[in-house]
CSV table of C-alpha atoms in Angstrom, one decimal:
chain,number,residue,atom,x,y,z
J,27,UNK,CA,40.3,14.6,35.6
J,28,UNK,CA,41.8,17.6,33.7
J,29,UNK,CA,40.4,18.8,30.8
J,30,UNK,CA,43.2,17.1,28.5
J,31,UNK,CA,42.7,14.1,29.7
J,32,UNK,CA,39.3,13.9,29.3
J,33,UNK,CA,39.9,14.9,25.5
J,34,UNK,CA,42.5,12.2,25.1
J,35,UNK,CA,40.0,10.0,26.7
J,36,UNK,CA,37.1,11.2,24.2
J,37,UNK,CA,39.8,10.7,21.2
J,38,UNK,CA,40.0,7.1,22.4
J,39,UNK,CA,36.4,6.5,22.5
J,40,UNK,CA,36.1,8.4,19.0
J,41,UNK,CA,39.1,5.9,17.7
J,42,UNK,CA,37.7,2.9,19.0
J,43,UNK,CA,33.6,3.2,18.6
J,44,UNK,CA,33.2,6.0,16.2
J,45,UNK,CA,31.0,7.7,18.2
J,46,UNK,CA,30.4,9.0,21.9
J,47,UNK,CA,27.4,10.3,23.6
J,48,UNK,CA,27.6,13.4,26.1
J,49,UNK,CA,25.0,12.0,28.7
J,50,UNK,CA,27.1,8.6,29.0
J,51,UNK,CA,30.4,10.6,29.0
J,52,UNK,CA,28.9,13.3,31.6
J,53,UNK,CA,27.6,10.6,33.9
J,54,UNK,CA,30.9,8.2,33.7
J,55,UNK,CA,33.3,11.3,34.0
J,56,UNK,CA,31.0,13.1,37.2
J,57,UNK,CA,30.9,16.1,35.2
J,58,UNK,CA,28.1,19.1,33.3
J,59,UNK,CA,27.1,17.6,29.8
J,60,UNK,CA,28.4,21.5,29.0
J,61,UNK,CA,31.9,20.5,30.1
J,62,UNK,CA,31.4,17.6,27.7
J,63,UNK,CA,30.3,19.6,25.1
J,64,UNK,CA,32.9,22.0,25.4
J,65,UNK,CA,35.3,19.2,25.6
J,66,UNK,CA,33.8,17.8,21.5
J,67,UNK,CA,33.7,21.3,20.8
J,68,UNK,CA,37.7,21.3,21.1
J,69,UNK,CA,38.5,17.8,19.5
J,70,UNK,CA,36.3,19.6,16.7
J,71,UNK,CA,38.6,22.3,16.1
J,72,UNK,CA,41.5,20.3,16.4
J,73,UNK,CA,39.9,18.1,13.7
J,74,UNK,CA,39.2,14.9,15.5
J,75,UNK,CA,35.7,15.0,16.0
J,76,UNK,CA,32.0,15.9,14.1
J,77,UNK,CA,29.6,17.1,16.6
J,78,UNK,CA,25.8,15.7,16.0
J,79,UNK,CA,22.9,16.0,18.0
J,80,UNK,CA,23.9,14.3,21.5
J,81,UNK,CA,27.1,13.5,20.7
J,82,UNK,CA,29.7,13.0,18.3
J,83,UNK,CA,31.2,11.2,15.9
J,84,UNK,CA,34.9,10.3,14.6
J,85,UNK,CA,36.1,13.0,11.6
J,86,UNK,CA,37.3,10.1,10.3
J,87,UNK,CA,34.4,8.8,9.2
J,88,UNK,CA,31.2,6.7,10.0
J,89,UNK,CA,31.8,2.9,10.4
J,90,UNK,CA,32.1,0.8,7.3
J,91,UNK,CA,32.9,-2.5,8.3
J,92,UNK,CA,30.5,-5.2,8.5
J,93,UNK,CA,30.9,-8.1,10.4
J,94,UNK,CA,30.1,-11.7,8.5
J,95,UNK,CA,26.9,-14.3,9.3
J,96,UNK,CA,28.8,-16.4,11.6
J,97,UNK,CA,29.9,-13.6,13.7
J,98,UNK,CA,26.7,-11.9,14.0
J,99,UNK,CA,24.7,-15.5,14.9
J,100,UNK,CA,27.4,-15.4,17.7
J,101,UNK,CA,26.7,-12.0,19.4
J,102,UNK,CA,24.0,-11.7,21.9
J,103,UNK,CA,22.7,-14.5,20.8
J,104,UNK,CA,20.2,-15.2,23.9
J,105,UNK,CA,18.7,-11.5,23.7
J,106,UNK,CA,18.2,-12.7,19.9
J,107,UNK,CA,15.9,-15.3,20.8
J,108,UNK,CA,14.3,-13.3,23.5
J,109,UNK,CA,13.2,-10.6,20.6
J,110,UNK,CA,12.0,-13.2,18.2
J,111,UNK,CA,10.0,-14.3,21.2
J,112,UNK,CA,8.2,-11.2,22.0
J,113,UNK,CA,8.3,-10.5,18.4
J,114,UNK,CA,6.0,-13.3,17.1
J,115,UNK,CA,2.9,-11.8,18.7
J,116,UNK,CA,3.2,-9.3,15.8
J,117,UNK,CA,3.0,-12.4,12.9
J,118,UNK,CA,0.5,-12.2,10.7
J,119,UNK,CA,-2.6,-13.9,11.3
J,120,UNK,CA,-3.5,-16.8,8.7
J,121,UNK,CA,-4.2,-15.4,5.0
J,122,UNK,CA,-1.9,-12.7,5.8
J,123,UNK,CA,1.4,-11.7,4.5
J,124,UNK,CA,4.7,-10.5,5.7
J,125,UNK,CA,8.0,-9.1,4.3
J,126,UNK,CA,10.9,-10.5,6.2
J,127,UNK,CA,14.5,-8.6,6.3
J,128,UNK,CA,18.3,-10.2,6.0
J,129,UNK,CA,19.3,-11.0,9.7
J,130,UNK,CA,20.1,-13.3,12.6
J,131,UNK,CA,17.3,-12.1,14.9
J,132,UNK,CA,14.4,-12.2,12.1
J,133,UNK,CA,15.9,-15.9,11.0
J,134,UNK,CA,15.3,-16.9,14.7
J,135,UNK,CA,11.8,-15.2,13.9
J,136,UNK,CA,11.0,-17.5,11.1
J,137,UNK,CA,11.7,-20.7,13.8
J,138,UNK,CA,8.5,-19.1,15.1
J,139,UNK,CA,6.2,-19.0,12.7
J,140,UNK,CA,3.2,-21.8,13.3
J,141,UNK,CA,3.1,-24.7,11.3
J,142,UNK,CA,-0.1,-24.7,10.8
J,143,UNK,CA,-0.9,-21.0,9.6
J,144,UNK,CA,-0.8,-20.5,5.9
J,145,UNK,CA,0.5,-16.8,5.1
J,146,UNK,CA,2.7,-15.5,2.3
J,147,UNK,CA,6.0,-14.3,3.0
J,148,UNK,CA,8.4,-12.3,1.2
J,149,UNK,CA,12.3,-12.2,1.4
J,150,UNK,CA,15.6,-11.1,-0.1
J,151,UNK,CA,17.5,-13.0,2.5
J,152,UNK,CA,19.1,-16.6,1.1
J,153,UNK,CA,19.2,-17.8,4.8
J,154,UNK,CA,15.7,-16.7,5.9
J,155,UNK,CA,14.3,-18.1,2.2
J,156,UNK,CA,16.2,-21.4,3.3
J,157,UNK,CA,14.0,-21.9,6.3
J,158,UNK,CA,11.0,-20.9,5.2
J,159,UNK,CA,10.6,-23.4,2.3
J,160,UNK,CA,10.7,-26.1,4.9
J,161,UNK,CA,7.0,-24.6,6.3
J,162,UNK,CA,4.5,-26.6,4.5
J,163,UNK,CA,2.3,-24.1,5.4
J,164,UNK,CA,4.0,-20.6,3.9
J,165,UNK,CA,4.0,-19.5,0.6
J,166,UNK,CA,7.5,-18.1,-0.4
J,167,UNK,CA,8.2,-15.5,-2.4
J,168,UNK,CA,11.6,-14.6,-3.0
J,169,UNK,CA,13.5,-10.9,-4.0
J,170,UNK,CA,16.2,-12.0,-6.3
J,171,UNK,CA,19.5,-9.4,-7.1
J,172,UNK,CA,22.9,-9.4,-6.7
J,173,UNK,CA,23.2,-11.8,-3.1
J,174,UNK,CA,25.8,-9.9,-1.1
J,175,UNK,CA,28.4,-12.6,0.7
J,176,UNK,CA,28.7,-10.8,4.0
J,177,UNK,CA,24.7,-10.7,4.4
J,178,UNK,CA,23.9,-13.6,1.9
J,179,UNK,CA,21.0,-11.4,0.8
J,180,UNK,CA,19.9,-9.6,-2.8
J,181,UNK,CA,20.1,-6.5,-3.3
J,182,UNK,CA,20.2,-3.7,-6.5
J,183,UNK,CA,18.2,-2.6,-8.8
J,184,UNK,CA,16.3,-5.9,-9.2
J,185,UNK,CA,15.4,-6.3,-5.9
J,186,UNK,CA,13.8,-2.7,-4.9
J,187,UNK,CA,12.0,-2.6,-8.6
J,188,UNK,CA,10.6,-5.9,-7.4
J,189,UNK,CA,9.6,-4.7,-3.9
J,190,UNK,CA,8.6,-1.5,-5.4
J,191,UNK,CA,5.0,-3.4,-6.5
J,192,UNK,CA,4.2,-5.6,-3.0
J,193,UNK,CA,2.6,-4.3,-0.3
J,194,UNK,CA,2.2,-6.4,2.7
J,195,UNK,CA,0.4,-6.3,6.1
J,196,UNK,CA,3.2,-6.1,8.3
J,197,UNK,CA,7.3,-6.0,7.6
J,198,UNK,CA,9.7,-7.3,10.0
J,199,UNK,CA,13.2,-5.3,9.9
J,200,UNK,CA,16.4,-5.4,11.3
J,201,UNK,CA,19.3,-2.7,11.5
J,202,UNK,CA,22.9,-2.6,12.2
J,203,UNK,CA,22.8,0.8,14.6
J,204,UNK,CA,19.9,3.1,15.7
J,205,UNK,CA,19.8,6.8,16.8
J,206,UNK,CA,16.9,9.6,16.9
J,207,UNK,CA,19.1,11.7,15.0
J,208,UNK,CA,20.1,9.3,12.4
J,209,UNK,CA,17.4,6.9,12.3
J,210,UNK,CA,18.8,3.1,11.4
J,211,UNK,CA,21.2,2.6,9.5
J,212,UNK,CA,23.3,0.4,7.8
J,213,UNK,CA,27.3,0.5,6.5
J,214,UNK,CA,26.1,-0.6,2.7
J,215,UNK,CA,24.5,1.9,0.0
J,216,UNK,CA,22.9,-0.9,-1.8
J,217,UNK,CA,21.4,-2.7,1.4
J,218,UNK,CA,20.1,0.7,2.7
J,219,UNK,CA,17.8,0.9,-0.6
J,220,UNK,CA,16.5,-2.7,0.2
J,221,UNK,CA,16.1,-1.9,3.5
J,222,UNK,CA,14.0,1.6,2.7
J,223,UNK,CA,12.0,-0.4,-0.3
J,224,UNK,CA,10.9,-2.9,2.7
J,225,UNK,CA,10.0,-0.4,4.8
J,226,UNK,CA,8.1,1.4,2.2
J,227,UNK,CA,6.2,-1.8,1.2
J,228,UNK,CA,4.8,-2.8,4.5
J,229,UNK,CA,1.5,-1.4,6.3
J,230,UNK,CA,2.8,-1.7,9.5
J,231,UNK,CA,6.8,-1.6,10.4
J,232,UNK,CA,8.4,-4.2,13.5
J,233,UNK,CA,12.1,-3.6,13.9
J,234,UNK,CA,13.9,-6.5,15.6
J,235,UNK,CA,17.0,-5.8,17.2
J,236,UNK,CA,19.0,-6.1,20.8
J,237,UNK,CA,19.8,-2.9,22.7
J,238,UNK,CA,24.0,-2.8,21.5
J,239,UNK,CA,22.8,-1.7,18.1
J,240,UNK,CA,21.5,1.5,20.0
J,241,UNK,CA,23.9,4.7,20.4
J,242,UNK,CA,25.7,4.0,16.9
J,243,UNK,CA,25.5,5.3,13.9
J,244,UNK,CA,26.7,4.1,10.3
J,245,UNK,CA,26.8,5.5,6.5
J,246,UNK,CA,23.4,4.9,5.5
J,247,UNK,CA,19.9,5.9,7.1
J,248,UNK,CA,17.3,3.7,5.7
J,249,UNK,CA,14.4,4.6,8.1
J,250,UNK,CA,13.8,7.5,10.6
J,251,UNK,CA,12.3,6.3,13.8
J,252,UNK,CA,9.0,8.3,12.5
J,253,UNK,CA,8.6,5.1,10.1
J,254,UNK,CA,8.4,2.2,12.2
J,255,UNK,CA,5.3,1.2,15.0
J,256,UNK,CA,6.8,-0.9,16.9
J,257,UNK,CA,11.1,-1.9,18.1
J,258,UNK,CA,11.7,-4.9,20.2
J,259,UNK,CA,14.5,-4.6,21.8
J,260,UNK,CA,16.0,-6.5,25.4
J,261,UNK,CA,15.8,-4.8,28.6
J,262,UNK,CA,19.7,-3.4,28.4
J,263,UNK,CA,18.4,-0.8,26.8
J,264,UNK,CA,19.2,2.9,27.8
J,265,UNK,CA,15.8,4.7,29.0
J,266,UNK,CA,16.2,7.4,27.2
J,267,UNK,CA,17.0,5.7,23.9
J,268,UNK,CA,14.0,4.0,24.3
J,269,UNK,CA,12.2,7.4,25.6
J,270,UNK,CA,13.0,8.9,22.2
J,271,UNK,CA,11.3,6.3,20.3
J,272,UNK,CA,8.2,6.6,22.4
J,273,UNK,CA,8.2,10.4,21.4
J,274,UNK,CA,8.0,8.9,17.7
J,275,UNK,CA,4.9,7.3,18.5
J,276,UNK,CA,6.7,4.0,18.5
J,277,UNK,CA,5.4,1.5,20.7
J,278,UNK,CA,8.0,-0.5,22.5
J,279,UNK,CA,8.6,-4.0,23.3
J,280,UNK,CA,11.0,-5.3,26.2
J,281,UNK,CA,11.6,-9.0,25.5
């Protein structure tokens, strides 16, 4: 493949995914990561690209789309309830607390939590608050705010001033894209501040999510991979994504 074609090809992939890796590209293409490079490089120059570290991302902007509740519940749904599996070994032990994020893979999380263990939980999330108020044996505590339709969770002022005072022994998190460069993030300004404020507020920090959130990057950080102990993720995860976290310090969980 000729150098212009690769570059139309990398426009494509820019286009369509916002963002393109050079060890992917090198190893899919049979070529150096420095012909790669030189290749982003060009489609920089030309105005079609933003280089970052390992890659690069569309010049016309970061993803801002989310997609709804129904959707989400929908997509990898099995490698959801593989994660929430693996991930209920980290659930407080009775007495304890835990602060519980907006998301389809913590709400299959909550359909793991013992009947019979009485701990405290706290929430933002409508859906997750929903469920957990049929658990005789958890005390609810809900984050009230502003409830944004596409998440069905509170967020604003209200709800990080209210977070702002909690501190709880372990907080379960979930993201909408992950990167060592860029940490997670999210599209939304408002549920990046939740997200941080949760983050913030619990001793020890799980993030839940499958391996397609991995490689993409949106608006808002809310967390660099320094901040969080422990990711469980499924085992379609790239090695070295996975390698990067470990250099964090962050243990890692195949489910």
């Amino acid at each position: 493949m000729y150098a212009p074609e690769r570059q139309q090809l990398l426009t494509e992939r820019l286009h369509l995914h916002g963002r393109v890796a050079v060890l992917d590209l090198a190893e899919e293409l049979g070529v150096s990561t420095e012909t790669i490079r030189r290749d982003l490089a060009v489609l920089e120059r030309d105005g079609l690209a933003q280089r970052v570290h390992g890659g690069a991302v569309s010049a016309r902007g970061l993803p801002v789309l989310e997609p709804g509740l129904a959707q989400r519940a929908a997509t990898n749904a099995d490698q959801k309830e593989r994660i929430a599996d693996a991930a209920a070994t980290f659930l407080p032990a009775a007495g304890g607390s835990m602060l519980l994020d907006a998301g389809t893979t913590i709400s299959h999380l909550v359909d793991r939590i013992p009947l019979d263990r009485p701990v405290t939980a706290v929430t933002h999330s409508v859906p997750v608050a929903g469920k957990l108020t049929a658990i005789a044996s958890v005390t609810l505590q809900l984050i009230g705010g502003r409830v944004r339709g596409v998440t069905a969770a509170a967020v604003g002022p209200a709800a990080t001033g209210a977070l702002a005072s909690i501190r709880a022994d372990v907080c379960f998190l979930g993201t909408n894209a992950a990167t060592p460069g860029h940490g997670l993030s999210t599209p939304d300004d408002e549920e990046a501040a939740v997200k941080a404020a949760l983050v913030r507020s619990g001793r020890r920090v799980v993030a839940l999510f499958d391996s397609s959130k991995f490689g993409h990057e949106h608006l808002h950080t809310f967390a660099s991979y320094a901040d969080l102990d422990v990711v469980v993720t499924d085992h379609g995860a790239d090695p070295a994504q996975l390698s990067a976290l470990r250099d964090h310090g962050v243990e890692v969980v195949l489910a």
